[in-house]
C-alpha cells in the first residue's frame, strides 16, 4: 500500500514514524513537488493543490484535523469522487472540554475580574453571578460541541445548543437552523462557537448576532477566526454589551503584533491550541479506518463536500 503525506507546519519525520508504526507494511512517503507516482491514500493538513490535483487513483484523503475548510478551499484541485475523511475526536474532544470549561468557569467565578484586581493589590468582593441566568449556548453540536456540553453538564448551568439539523440532547435546549438562531442567541449569556467554517457560518459572529446576546455576555471562539467579525466584537466590548471574550482562533494567524485585540484586557488570546491534533491517536484512528476501507466496510468522518463539513 502506498501512502502520500504532507502536513503544513508539522514535523514530517515524527508523523511518518507514527504512521509507520500504526500501518506496518505500508510504504509512506513525504510528497515532493513533481511527485505524481501512484498512491492509495493521502494523509494531509493544508495540502498544496499540486499534491492532489488529478489524483483520482486515491482511495481516500485523510485530513489531519477536524476542520476541513483548508482542504475544501482547494476546490477543483480536489480529485472528483475521492472521499475526504476528517478526524473524529481523536483526543481533541477532551481538550476542547477542558479549554471551554476553564473559560466558562473563569467568567462565572469572576476570576478574570479578580485577576485584574490582583494587579492593583485590590482585596474587593465581587457579587457572584446567578447560575440560573448564566446560560451557556454552544453553536455547533457535532463531535466536539457535544463533548463540550457533556463536560459543562457537571456544573448545572442552563445549556442551549444550536445546529443545522434538529437535535434532542438531554438537559439541553436545542435550537436549529436560521429560524432558531435568534432565540438561541437571546437565551445565551455565554456563547461558545465550535462550528465548521462554511459559507453559511463565515462572519456569523457579527454585530447583528452578537448584539442579540444578553448585555454582559461572554464569547468563546474555538472554531475558526473567520466566524468572527473582529471589529464588531471590539465595538461591542467597548460599548460594554460584551463583557469579555476568549479567542483561540483568528482571521490571521499568528495574530499580528499590531492587532488591537492585544491591547484589550477583556480579550484572552491563545495561539490556536484549544484542541491539538494528537499524533499517535490520529495515526491509530486513520490506520483503523484504512483497514476498514480495505475490507470494504463503512467508516465515520466522511466529509460531505457539498455541505462543507
Ligand atoms: P462536526 O462534528 O462536523 O460538527 C459540526 C456541527 O456544526 C454540527 O452540529 C452541525 O450541525 C453544525 N453546523 C454546521 N453548519 C451549520 C450551520 N450552517 N448552522 C448551524 N449549525 C451548523 O465538527 P466538530 O468535529 O465538532 O468540529 C467543529 C469545528 O471545530 C471544526 O470544523 C474546526 O473548524 C474546529 N476545530 C478547532 C480546533 C482548535 O484547536 N481551535 C480544533 C478542532 C476543531 P448538524 O449536526 O445539524 O450537522
Ligand atoms: C484544528 O483546528 C482542527 O480543525 O483540527
Coordinates of C-alpha atoms and ligand atoms in Angstrom, one line a residue:
X1 CA 0.0 0.0 0.0
X2 CA 1.4 3.4 -1.0
X3 CA 0.6 6.5 1.2
X4 CA 1.4 10.1 0.5
X5 CA 2.0 12.5 3.4
X6 CA 2.0 16.3 3.6
X7 CA 1.3 18.4 6.7
X8 CA 2.0 22.1 6.5
X9 CA 3.8 23.3 9.7
X10 CA 4.3 19.7 11.1
X11 CA 7.5 17.7 11.6
X12 CA 7.2 15.0 8.9
X13 CA 9.7 12.6 10.5
X14 CA 7.6 12.2 13.7
X15 CA 4.4 11.8 11.7
X16 CA 6.0 9.2 9.4
X17 CA 7.2 7.2 12.3
X18 CA 3.8 7.3 14.0
X19 CA 2.1 6.1 10.8
X20 CA 4.7 3.5 10.0
X21 CA 4.0 2.0 13.5
X22 CA 0.2 2.2 13.1
X23 CA 0.2 0.8 9.5
X24 CA 3.1 -1.7 9.3
X25 CA 3.9 -2.8 5.8
X26 CA 2.7 0.4 4.1
X27 CA 5.1 2.5 2.1
X28 CA 4.7 6.1 3.3
X29 CA 6.5 9.0 1.6
X30 CA 6.5 12.7 2.1
X31 CA 5.0 14.3 -1.1
X32 CA 7.5 16.4 -3.0
X33 CA 6.8 18.9 -5.8
X34 CA 6.5 16.9 -9.1
X35 CA 5.6 13.5 -7.4
X36 CA 2.9 12.0 -9.5
X37 CA 3.6 8.4 -8.8
X38 CA 0.6 6.3 -7.8
X39 CA -0.7 6.2 -4.2
X40 CA -3.6 4.6 -2.4
X41 CA -4.2 7.1 0.3
X42 CA -3.1 10.7 1.1
X43 CA -2.7 12.0 4.7
X44 CA -2.8 15.8 4.7
X45 CA -3.1 19.0 6.6
X46 CA -3.4 22.2 4.5
X47 CA -2.0 20.4 1.4
X48 CA -0.8 22.3 -1.7
X49 CA -3.2 22.0 -4.7
X50 CA -0.4 20.4 -6.8
X51 CA -0.3 17.4 -4.5
X52 CA -3.9 16.3 -5.1
X53 CA -4.8 17.6 -8.5
X54 CA -5.8 14.8 -10.8
X55 CA -5.1 12.0 -8.3
X56 CA -8.2 10.1 -9.0
X57 CA -6.3 6.9 -8.1
X58 CA -6.6 7.7 -4.4
X59 CA -9.0 5.6 -2.4
X60 CA -9.3 8.4 0.2
X61 CA -7.8 11.6 1.5
X62 CA -7.4 11.8 5.3
X63 CA -7.4 15.3 6.8
X64 CA -5.2 15.5 9.9
X65 CA -7.7 17.7 11.7
X66 CA -11.4 18.0 12.4
X67 CA -11.9 21.2 10.3
X68 CA -11.8 20.7 6.6
X69 CA -12.1 24.3 5.4
X70 CA -8.5 24.4 4.2
X71 CA -8.8 21.3 2.1
X72 CA -12.2 22.1 0.7
X73 CA -10.8 25.5 -0.4
X74 CA -8.8 23.6 -3.0
X75 CA -12.0 23.4 -5.0
X76 CA -11.3 21.9 -8.5
X77 CA -7.9 20.7 -7.4
X78 CA -9.6 18.1 -5.2
X79 CA -9.8 14.8 -7.3
X80 CA -13.5 14.2 -8.0
X81 CA -15.0 11.1 -6.5
X82 CA -12.3 10.7 -3.9
X83 CA -13.7 10.7 -0.3
X84 CA -12.3 13.2 2.2
X85 CA -12.2 11.9 5.8
X86 CA -11.9 14.2 8.8
X87 CA -10.6 13.3 12.3
X88 CA -13.3 12.2 14.6
X89 CA -12.3 13.5 18.0
X90 CA -9.0 11.5 18.2
X91 CA -8.3 13.1 21.5
X92 CA -9.5 16.6 20.6
X93 CA -12.8 16.3 22.4
X94 CA -11.4 16.1 25.9
X95 CA -9.0 19.0 25.1
X96 CA -11.9 21.2 23.9
X97 CA -13.9 20.2 27.0
X98 CA -11.0 21.3 29.3
X99 CA -10.5 24.5 27.4
X100 CA -14.1 25.6 27.3
X101 CA -15.0 24.5 30.8
X102 CA -12.0 26.5 32.1
X103 CA -13.1 29.6 30.1
X104 CA -16.7 29.4 31.3
X105 CA -15.8 28.8 34.9
X106 CA -13.3 31.7 34.8
X107 CA -16.0 34.0 33.8
X108 CA -18.7 32.6 36.0
X109 CA -16.5 32.7 39.1
X110 CA -15.3 36.2 38.1
X111 CA -11.7 35.1 38.1
X112 CA -11.0 37.4 35.1
X113 CA -12.1 40.4 37.2
X114 CA -10.2 39.2 40.3
X115 CA -7.0 38.8 38.2
X116 CA -7.3 42.5 37.2
X117 CA -7.8 43.4 40.8
X118 CA -4.6 41.4 41.7
X119 CA -2.5 43.7 39.6
X120 CA -3.7 46.7 41.7
X121 CA -3.4 44.7 45.0
X122 CA -7.1 45.2 45.5
X123 CA -8.9 43.0 48.0
X124 CA -12.5 43.6 47.0
X125 CA -15.6 41.3 47.0
X126 CA -17.4 41.0 43.7
X127 CA -21.0 39.9 43.6
X128 CA -21.2 36.3 42.3
X129 CA -23.3 35.7 39.2
X130 CA -26.6 33.9 39.4
X131 CA -26.2 30.4 37.9
X132 CA -29.7 30.2 36.5
X133 CA -29.1 33.3 34.4
X134 CA -25.7 32.2 33.3
X135 CA -26.8 30.0 30.4
X136 CA -24.2 28.6 28.1
X137 CA -25.0 28.4 24.4
X138 CA -23.0 26.1 22.2
X139 CA -23.0 26.9 18.5
X140 CA -22.3 23.6 16.8
X141 CA -23.5 20.2 18.3
X142 CA -21.2 17.9 16.4
X143 CA -18.4 15.7 17.8
X144 CA -16.7 18.5 19.7
X145 CA -19.7 20.6 20.6
X146 CA -21.4 17.6 22.3
X147 CA -18.2 16.8 24.2
X148 CA -18.2 20.3 25.5
X149 CA -21.8 20.1 26.5
X150 CA -21.1 16.8 28.3
X151 CA -18.4 18.5 30.4
X152 CA -20.5 21.6 31.2
X153 CA -23.3 19.4 32.4
X154 CA -21.3 18.7 35.6
X155 CA -21.7 22.3 36.7
X156 CA -25.5 22.6 36.3
X157 CA -25.5 25.6 34.0
X158 CA -28.6 26.0 31.9
X159 CA -27.5 24.7 28.4
X160 CA -28.5 25.8 24.9
X161 CA -27.3 24.3 21.7
X162 CA -27.6 25.3 18.0
X163 CA -27.1 23.1 15.0
X164 CA -28.1 22.9 11.3
X165 CA -30.5 20.0 11.8
X166 CA -32.7 19.5 14.8
X167 CA -31.2 17.6 17.8
X168 CA -32.6 16.2 21.0
X169 CA -30.0 16.2 23.8
X170 CA -30.9 15.5 27.4
X171 CA -30.8 18.7 29.5
X172 CA -30.1 20.9 26.5
X173 CA -32.5 23.4 25.0
X174 CA -31.8 22.6 21.3
X175 CA -32.3 25.2 18.6
X176 CA -31.7 24.6 14.9
X177 CA -31.4 26.4 11.6
X178 CA -31.6 30.1 10.8
X179 CA -35.1 30.3 12.3
X180 CA -33.7 29.0 15.7
X181 CA -30.7 31.3 15.8
X182 CA -32.4 34.4 17.2
X183 CA -34.0 32.6 20.1
X184 CA -30.7 30.7 20.8
X185 CA -28.7 34.0 21.0
X186 CA -31.2 35.8 23.1
X187 CA -31.1 33.0 25.6
X188 CA -27.3 32.5 25.9
X189 CA -25.2 34.5 28.4
X190 CA -22.0 32.7 27.2
X191 CA -21.6 31.9 23.5
X192 CA -19.3 29.1 22.6
X193 CA -18.5 28.8 18.8
X194 CA -17.5 25.3 17.7
X195 CA -18.9 25.3 14.2
X196 CA -17.2 24.2 11.0
X197 CA -16.2 27.1 8.7
X198 CA -18.6 27.1 5.7
X199 CA -20.1 29.9 3.6
X200 CA -23.1 29.8 6.0
X201 CA -21.1 30.1 9.1
X202 CA -18.5 32.7 8.0
X203 CA -19.0 36.0 9.7
X204 CA -21.8 34.6 11.9
X205 CA -20.4 36.3 15.0
X206 CA -21.2 39.7 13.6
X207 CA -22.6 42.9 15.2
X208 CA -26.2 41.9 14.4
X209 CA -26.0 38.5 16.0
X210 CA -23.7 39.4 18.9
X211 CA -26.0 42.3 19.9
X212 CA -28.8 39.7 20.4
X213 CA -26.8 38.2 23.3
X214 CA -27.9 39.5 26.7
X215 CA -25.9 42.5 28.0
X216 CA -22.8 41.4 29.8
X217 CA -22.4 38.3 27.6
X218 CA -19.1 36.4 27.0
X219 CA -17.9 35.0 23.7
X220 CA -15.6 31.9 23.4
X221 CA -14.4 31.2 19.9
X222 CA -12.6 27.8 19.5
X223 CA -13.7 27.1 15.9
X224 CA -12.2 29.3 13.2
X225 CA -11.3 33.0 13.1
X226 CA -13.4 33.7 10.1
X227 CA -16.6 33.2 12.0
X228 CA -15.9 36.4 13.9
X229 CA -16.2 40.0 12.5
X230 CA -13.4 41.3 14.7
X231 CA -14.2 45.0 14.6
X232 CA -17.8 44.2 15.6
X233 CA -16.6 42.3 18.7
X234 CA -14.3 45.1 19.7
X235 CA -17.1 47.7 19.3
X236 CA -19.5 45.6 21.4
X237 CA -16.8 45.2 24.1
X238 CA -16.1 48.9 24.2
X239 CA -19.9 49.5 24.5
X240 CA -19.9 47.0 27.4
X241 CA -22.5 44.9 25.7
X242 CA -20.0 42.0 25.6
X243 CA -18.1 41.7 28.9
X244 CA -15.2 39.5 27.6
X245 CA -14.0 37.1 25.0
X246 CA -11.8 34.1 24.9
X247 CA -10.4 33.7 21.4
X248 CA -8.2 30.7 20.3
X249 CA -8.6 31.3 16.5
X250 CA -8.2 34.4 14.3
X251 CA -8.6 35.6 10.8
X252 CA -4.9 36.0 10.5
X253 CA -2.7 33.5 12.5
X254 CA -0.3 34.3 14.1
X255 CA -2.3 37.3 15.3
X256 CA -0.2 40.3 14.1
X257 CA 1.6 42.3 16.9
X258 CA -0.3 45.4 15.8
X259 CA -3.7 43.8 16.2
X260 CA -6.0 45.8 18.5
X261 CA -7.1 42.6 20.3
X262 CA -3.7 42.5 22.1
X263 CA -4.5 45.9 23.7
X264 CA -7.9 44.9 25.0
X265 CA -7.6 43.3 28.5
X266 CA -11.1 41.8 28.2
X267 CA -10.0 39.6 25.4
X268 CA -8.0 36.5 26.2
X269 CA -5.8 35.2 23.4
X270 CA -4.4 31.7 22.8
X271 CA -2.5 30.6 19.7
X272 CA -4.9 28.0 18.2
X273 CA -4.2 25.4 20.9
X274 CA -7.7 24.6 22.3
X275 CA -7.6 21.1 20.7
X276 CA -4.3 19.9 19.2
X277 CA -4.1 17.1 16.7
X278 CA -2.5 14.3 18.7
X279 CA -0.1 12.3 16.5
X280 CA -0.4 8.8 17.9
X281 CA -4.2 9.0 18.5
X282 CA -4.7 10.3 15.0
X283 CA -2.4 7.7 13.4
X284 CA -4.2 4.9 15.2
X285 CA -7.6 6.3 14.1
X286 CA -6.6 6.6 10.5
X287 CA -4.9 3.2 10.4
X288 CA -8.1 1.6 11.7
X289 CA -10.2 3.4 9.1
X290 CA -7.8 2.3 6.3
X291 CA -8.2 -1.3 7.4
X292 CA -11.9 -0.9 7.3
X293 CA -11.9 0.7 3.9
X294 CA -9.6 -2.1 2.6
X295 CA -12.2 -4.6 4.0
X296 CA -15.0 -2.8 2.2
X297 CA -16.6 -1.5 5.4
X298 CA -18.2 1.9 6.1
X299 CA -16.3 4.4 8.2
X300 CA -17.3 7.5 10.1
X301 CA -15.9 11.0 9.4
X302 CA -16.8 11.1 5.7
X303 CA -17.0 14.8 4.7
X304 CA -20.0 16.0 2.7
X305 CA -18.1 18.2 0.3
X306 CA -21.2 20.0 -0.9
X307 CA -22.3 20.8 2.7
X308 CA -18.8 21.9 3.5
X309 CA -18.1 19.8 6.6
Ligands
LIG1 P1 -18.7 18.3 13.3 O1 -18.8 17.1 14.1 O2 -18.8 18.3 11.9 O3 -19.9 19.2 13.9 C1 -20.3 20.4 13.3 C2 -21.6 21.0 14.0 O4 -21.9 22.3 13.4 C3 -22.8 20.1 13.7 O5 -23.6 20.1 14.9 C4 -23.5 20.9 12.6 O6 -24.9 20.7 12.5 C5 -23.2 22.3 13.0 N1 -23.3 23.2 11.8 C6 -22.7 23.2 10.7 N2 -23.1 24.1 9.8 C7 -24.1 24.7 10.5 C8 -25.0 25.8 10.1 N3 -25.0 26.4 8.9 N4 -25.9 26.2 11.0 C9 -26.0 25.5 12.2 N5 -25.2 24.5 12.6 C10 -24.3 24.1 11.8 O7 -17.4 19.2 13.7 P2 -16.5 19.1 15.0 O8 -15.6 17.9 15.0 O9 -17.4 19.2 16.2 O10 -15.6 20.3 14.8 C11 -16.1 21.6 14.7 C12 -15.1 22.6 14.2 O11 -14.2 22.9 15.3 C13 -14.1 22.1 13.1 O12 -14.8 22.2 11.8 C14 -12.9 23.1 13.2 O13 -13.1 24.2 12.4 C15 -13.0 23.5 14.7 N6 -11.8 23.0 15.5 C16 -11.0 23.9 16.1 C17 -9.9 23.4 16.8 C18 -9.0 24.4 17.5 O14 -7.9 23.9 18.0 N7 -9.3 25.6 17.7 C19 -9.6 22.0 16.9 C20 -10.5 21.2 16.2 C21 -11.6 21.6 15.5 P3 -25.6 19.3 12.2 O15 -25.3 18.4 13.5 O16 -27.0 19.5 12.0 O17 -24.9 18.7 11.0
LIG2 C1 -7.9 22.2 14.2 O1 -8.1 23.4 14.1 C2 -8.7 21.2 13.5 O2 -9.5 21.6 12.7 O3 -8.5 20.0 13.8

